[in-house]
XYZ file of C-alpha atoms in Angstrom:
356
model
C -0.254 182.428 211.373
C 1.968 181.214 208.752
C -0.905 181.295 206.065
C -1.359 184.843 206.963
C 2.207 185.633 206.667
C 2.289 183.996 203.263
C -0.828 185.766 202.154
C 0.836 189.043 203.198
C 3.936 188.284 201.242
C 1.774 187.493 198.230
C -0.069 190.693 198.454
C 3.201 192.487 198.769
C 4.484 190.745 195.785
C 1.411 191.412 193.824
C 1.675 195.147 194.693
C 5.310 195.102 193.684
C 4.326 193.617 190.395
C 1.713 196.300 189.751
C 4.304 198.848 190.436
C 6.742 197.297 188.006
C 4.046 197.186 185.383
C 3.187 200.873 185.892
C 6.854 201.679 185.632
C 7.097 199.598 182.317
C 4.186 201.416 180.851
C 5.742 204.749 181.771
C 8.986 203.810 180.124
C 7.344 202.566 177.084
C 5.432 205.855 176.762
C 8.948 207.700 177.153
C 10.452 205.460 174.540
C 7.545 206.214 172.019
C 7.875 209.829 172.708
C 11.745 209.644 172.231
C 11.245 207.712 168.864
C 8.863 210.319 167.719
C 11.174 213.092 168.554
C 13.940 211.295 166.743
C 11.789 210.855 163.651
C 11.055 214.476 163.636
C 14.638 215.338 163.893
C 15.632 213.029 161.034
C 12.738 214.677 158.939
C 13.972 218.034 159.784
C 17.467 217.032 158.708
C 16.229 215.633 155.460
C 14.317 219.023 154.800
C 17.635 220.742 155.548
C 19.536 218.482 153.107
C 16.874 218.892 150.330
C 17.029 222.744 150.787
C 20.720 222.616 150.483
C 20.578 220.566 147.293
C 18.019 223.038 145.920
C 20.116 226.047 146.803
C 23.260 224.177 145.285
C 21.118 223.494 142.022
C 20.137 226.970 141.925
C 23.573 228.282 142.289
C 24.899 225.846 139.526
C 22.231 227.141 137.103
C 23.033 230.806 137.999
C 26.622 229.982 137.504
C 25.772 228.346 134.163
C 23.721 231.427 133.138
C 26.508 233.636 134.134
C 28.986 231.577 132.282
C 26.626 231.561 129.047
C 26.383 235.356 129.296
C 30.025 235.630 129.645
C 30.497 233.406 126.523
C 27.629 235.096 124.507
C 29.794 236.092 121.629
C 31.561 232.703 121.478
C 28.287 230.936 121.444
C 26.729 233.070 118.818
C 29.745 232.686 116.625
C 29.801 228.999 117.173
C 26.214 228.747 116.308
C 26.716 230.645 113.084
C 29.586 228.327 112.251
C 27.058 225.388 113.084
C 24.509 226.597 110.812
C 27.105 227.129 108.014
C 28.535 223.665 108.502
C 24.969 222.084 108.530
C 24.306 223.900 105.232
C 27.627 222.620 103.692
C 26.949 219.072 105.029
C 23.490 219.146 103.352
C 25.013 220.251 100.132
C 27.507 217.342 100.343
C 24.568 214.950 101.288
C 22.572 216.126 98.076
C 25.807 215.470 95.964
C 26.239 212.068 97.691
C 22.804 211.038 96.875
C 23.385 211.908 93.282
C 26.718 210.163 93.359
C 25.434 206.761 94.642
C 23.659 205.542 91.699
C 26.714 206.613 89.465
C 28.998 204.741 91.814
C 26.986 201.598 91.404
C 27.050 202.038 87.593
C 30.759 202.577 87.677
C 31.214 199.290 89.844
C 29.107 197.353 87.101
C 31.132 198.838 84.261
C 34.440 198.190 86.098
C 33.290 194.528 86.688
C 32.477 194.102 82.981
C 36.017 195.606 81.994
C 37.674 193.430 84.439
C 35.991 190.368 83.106
C 37.025 191.171 79.610
C 40.554 191.567 80.702
C 40.435 188.400 82.599
C 39.077 186.636 79.615
C 41.927 188.025 77.344
C 44.515 187.064 80.076
C 43.045 183.451 80.232
C 43.256 183.382 76.283
C 46.843 184.609 76.530
C 47.836 181.987 79.164
C 46.165 179.210 77.376
C 47.893 180.202 74.112
C 51.197 180.318 76.003
C 50.647 176.846 77.347
C 49.780 175.511 74.012
C 52.903 177.254 72.586
C 55.049 175.518 75.118
C 53.582 172.165 74.148
C 53.945 172.908 70.338
C 57.681 173.953 71.010
C 58.321 170.850 73.114
C 56.925 168.718 70.174
C 58.655 170.640 67.536
C 61.986 170.396 69.415
C 61.643 166.702 69.238
C 61.430 166.763 65.341
C 65.107 166.192 64.621
C 65.322 163.254 67.042
C 62.207 161.870 65.728
C 63.285 162.128 62.207
C 66.591 160.402 62.987
C 64.915 157.699 64.901
C 62.308 157.151 62.310
C 64.860 156.996 59.482
C 66.854 154.308 61.378
C 63.565 152.329 62.154
C 62.407 152.626 58.588
C 65.691 151.462 57.357
C 65.587 148.320 59.722
C 61.999 147.550 58.603
C 63.082 147.938 55.041
C 65.998 145.557 55.588
C 63.868 142.942 57.479
C 61.149 143.148 54.634
C 63.868 142.410 52.212
C 64.996 139.750 54.586
C 61.453 138.448 54.637
C 61.567 138.277 50.838
C 64.732 136.403 50.949
C 63.300 133.871 53.518
C 60.432 133.325 51.212
C 62.735 132.835 48.190
C 64.726 130.352 50.533
C 61.518 128.493 51.253
C 60.944 128.271 47.495
C 64.439 127.152 46.861
C 63.804 124.432 49.842
C 60.695 123.221 47.859
C 62.562 123.186 44.557
C 65.661 121.330 46.017
C 63.393 118.886 47.801
C 61.546 118.157 44.517
C 64.855 117.777 42.763
C 66.007 115.532 45.493
C 62.950 113.399 45.341
C 63.205 113.097 41.512
C 66.887 112.010 41.919
C 65.976 109.609 44.598
C 63.181 108.092 42.390
C 65.695 108.030 39.450
C 68.356 106.261 41.494
C 65.875 103.708 42.711
C 64.913 102.915 39.064
C 68.646 102.817 38.077
C 69.357 100.374 41.114
C 66.510 98.085 39.837
C 67.819 98.322 36.314
C 71.425 97.676 37.478
C 70.197 94.572 39.403
C 68.487 93.337 36.464
C 71.680 93.894 34.359
C 73.650 92.088 36.987
C 71.194 89.126 36.817
C 71.554 89.117 32.954
C 75.292 89.155 33.138
C 75.326 86.369 35.600
C 73.101 84.330 33.269
C 75.245 85.292 30.146
C 78.451 84.032 32.050
C 77.224 80.586 31.309
C 78.347 78.913 28.061
C 74.957 77.682 27.216
C 73.273 80.979 27.960
C 70.087 82.110 26.148
C 69.259 85.624 25.287
C 67.878 87.136 28.621
C 65.706 89.544 26.680
C 64.063 87.211 24.025
C 65.006 83.693 25.398
C 66.688 82.507 22.119
C 70.004 80.703 22.045
C 72.918 82.692 21.629
C 75.892 82.104 19.677
C 79.200 82.842 21.418
C 79.758 86.088 19.391
C 76.235 87.116 20.508
C 76.692 86.122 24.049
C 80.049 88.108 24.214
C 78.466 91.094 22.421
C 75.602 91.259 25.044
C 78.036 90.789 27.910
C 79.988 93.875 26.601
C 76.695 95.697 26.023
C 75.413 94.925 29.467
C 78.763 95.687 31.162
C 78.770 98.978 29.371
C 75.209 99.771 30.313
C 75.973 98.692 33.967
C 78.883 101.073 34.034
C 77.007 103.883 32.544
C 74.153 103.474 34.938
C 76.478 102.930 37.979
C 78.090 106.197 37.075
C 74.687 108.004 36.611
C 73.853 106.402 40.012
C 76.991 107.766 41.661
C 76.505 111.131 39.893
C 72.777 111.286 41.090
C 73.887 110.424 44.687
C 76.503 113.137 44.641
C 73.826 115.592 43.470
C 71.607 114.316 46.301
C 74.316 114.777 48.940
C 74.954 118.455 47.549
C 71.157 119.117 47.493
C 71.026 117.943 51.062
C 73.797 120.043 52.097
C 72.184 123.125 50.243
C 68.918 122.335 52.123
C 70.682 122.292 55.489
C 72.551 125.465 54.711
C 69.150 127.213 53.396
C 67.358 125.937 56.429
C 70.028 127.309 58.793
C 69.854 130.626 56.888
C 66.124 130.569 57.085
C 66.235 129.904 60.765
C 68.677 132.860 61.190
C 66.221 134.981 59.113
C 63.245 134.013 61.078
C 65.173 134.946 64.251
C 65.851 138.434 62.839
C 62.336 138.712 61.325
C 60.830 138.349 65.072
C 61.749 141.918 65.522
C 59.704 142.909 62.503
C 56.223 143.342 64.281
C 57.641 145.482 67.022
C 59.636 147.738 64.566
C 56.525 148.160 62.446
C 54.741 149.135 65.526
C 57.406 151.607 66.545
C 57.359 152.861 62.726
C 53.726 153.596 63.141
C 54.133 155.317 66.441
C 57.054 157.483 65.107
C 54.949 158.366 62.037
C 52.208 159.717 64.278
C 54.698 161.504 66.551
C 56.305 163.000 63.457
C 52.860 164.111 62.099
C 52.017 165.668 65.527
C 55.601 167.417 65.702
C 55.307 168.873 62.210
C 51.749 170.023 62.890
C 53.183 171.684 66.115
C 56.031 173.323 64.284
C 53.573 174.604 61.698
C 51.236 175.853 64.461
C 54.023 177.699 66.403
C 53.862 180.835 64.016
C 50.200 181.028 64.119
C 50.176 180.723 67.946
C 52.937 183.344 68.192
C 50.758 185.766 66.092
C 47.811 185.189 68.403
C 49.818 185.593 71.516
C 51.383 188.823 70.345
C 47.971 190.138 69.268
C 46.390 189.240 72.771
C 49.395 190.768 74.650
C 48.989 193.947 72.465
C 45.359 194.127 73.236
C 46.164 193.850 76.958
C 48.800 196.409 76.905
C 46.604 198.964 75.019
C 43.480 198.028 76.977
C 41.762 197.316 73.632
C 38.924 195.361 75.031
C 35.377 196.178 76.251
C 35.579 199.537 74.438
C 31.788 200.239 74.806
C 32.152 199.769 78.794
C 35.341 201.813 78.740
C 33.753 204.671 76.870
C 30.682 204.490 79.289
C 33.095 204.448 82.207
C 34.923 207.466 80.865
C 31.713 209.580 80.410
C 30.634 208.416 84.003
C 33.829 209.536 85.521
C 33.326 212.988 83.876
C 29.861 213.145 85.364
C 31.244 212.178 88.742
C 33.949 214.868 88.334
C 31.252 217.525 87.588
C 29.433 216.747 90.828
C 32.648 217.646 92.717
C 31.907 215.424 95.752
C 34.855 215.373 98.332
C 34.443 212.556 100.839
C 37.164 213.900 103.098
C 35.508 217.345 103.034
C 32.191 215.718 103.832
C 33.500 213.872 106.629
C 35.252 217.153 108.008
C 31.774 218.868 107.760
C 30.192 216.184 109.699
C 32.788 216.436 112.424
C 32.384 220.114 112.618
C 28.529 219.694 113.078
C 29.009 217.022 115.752
C 31.804 219.190 117.531
C 29.440 222.208 117.521
C 26.240 220.597 118.411
C 26.860 221.674 122.135
C 26.594 225.284 121.069
C 22.927 224.752 120.037
C 22.146 223.637 123.549
C 23.818 226.807 125.023
C 21.703 228.840 122.347
């Protein structure tokens, strides 16, 4: 019984399920119909909007045509002005085409003229610089002359001193030779006086023999020889003393001359440097004198260059060509401002052609 009951419930449930499915299919069909209706409504609305836009466009065109008709006289006048402006612009274009090669030639000539001017200016500046250098050297001439005179005088004095030193050396040689001769003479005198002394000693004996020949002497002869030898001894001693005095004088002179030569040599150490300075000053004087001589020549050149610049007396051929070219440019009568103004007019009136 329970199975039968459950089977009944199952059938009832199945039936309910079929009913629900049928209802779902009916609802799905209704939804599809509704979607189709909505699509048709949207399409209709789109058609309406499109028609509205077309109507609006037609109305705008109609308004434009009406406006154009209302501005007919203005448009026709503007168009006439446009044609006139275009014609004038075309004339300016023709002139500009003819002008361009002339402008290029003018630029080339102006460059050549400017280069010539620059070259003259460079010469003028270089001449001015050289003049400044020359004037600077020339201004040093008095001081150089004064210093050269001073140095030359010192060199002259030292050369004279050098001659004196050489003379002093010669005197030293002469005095030394004289001292040597006196020394040798005194040595001989000393030997001779020693011999005389020995002879006198021998003659002092009463039985003396002649010390010169060895013969016996009488008393008178002996006394005579003693007197003779004593006299010779005195004379030779006097000569010896005189020679010794001369030697002392010569020695003092030699010392004095040596001292003077030493002083001179100290002074003469300055001579090489002074001679070098003298040579340097000679060269500086030569340059200063040359600079002074060049100043007038350089001034003439500077004046000439300045005059050429002031009178534009350079690149005459190019300047003549430029003048002829400027005349040709003037004949063309091209006006850049007027050309630009015509271009602007054409641009401003271009809309009139659309209306036309």
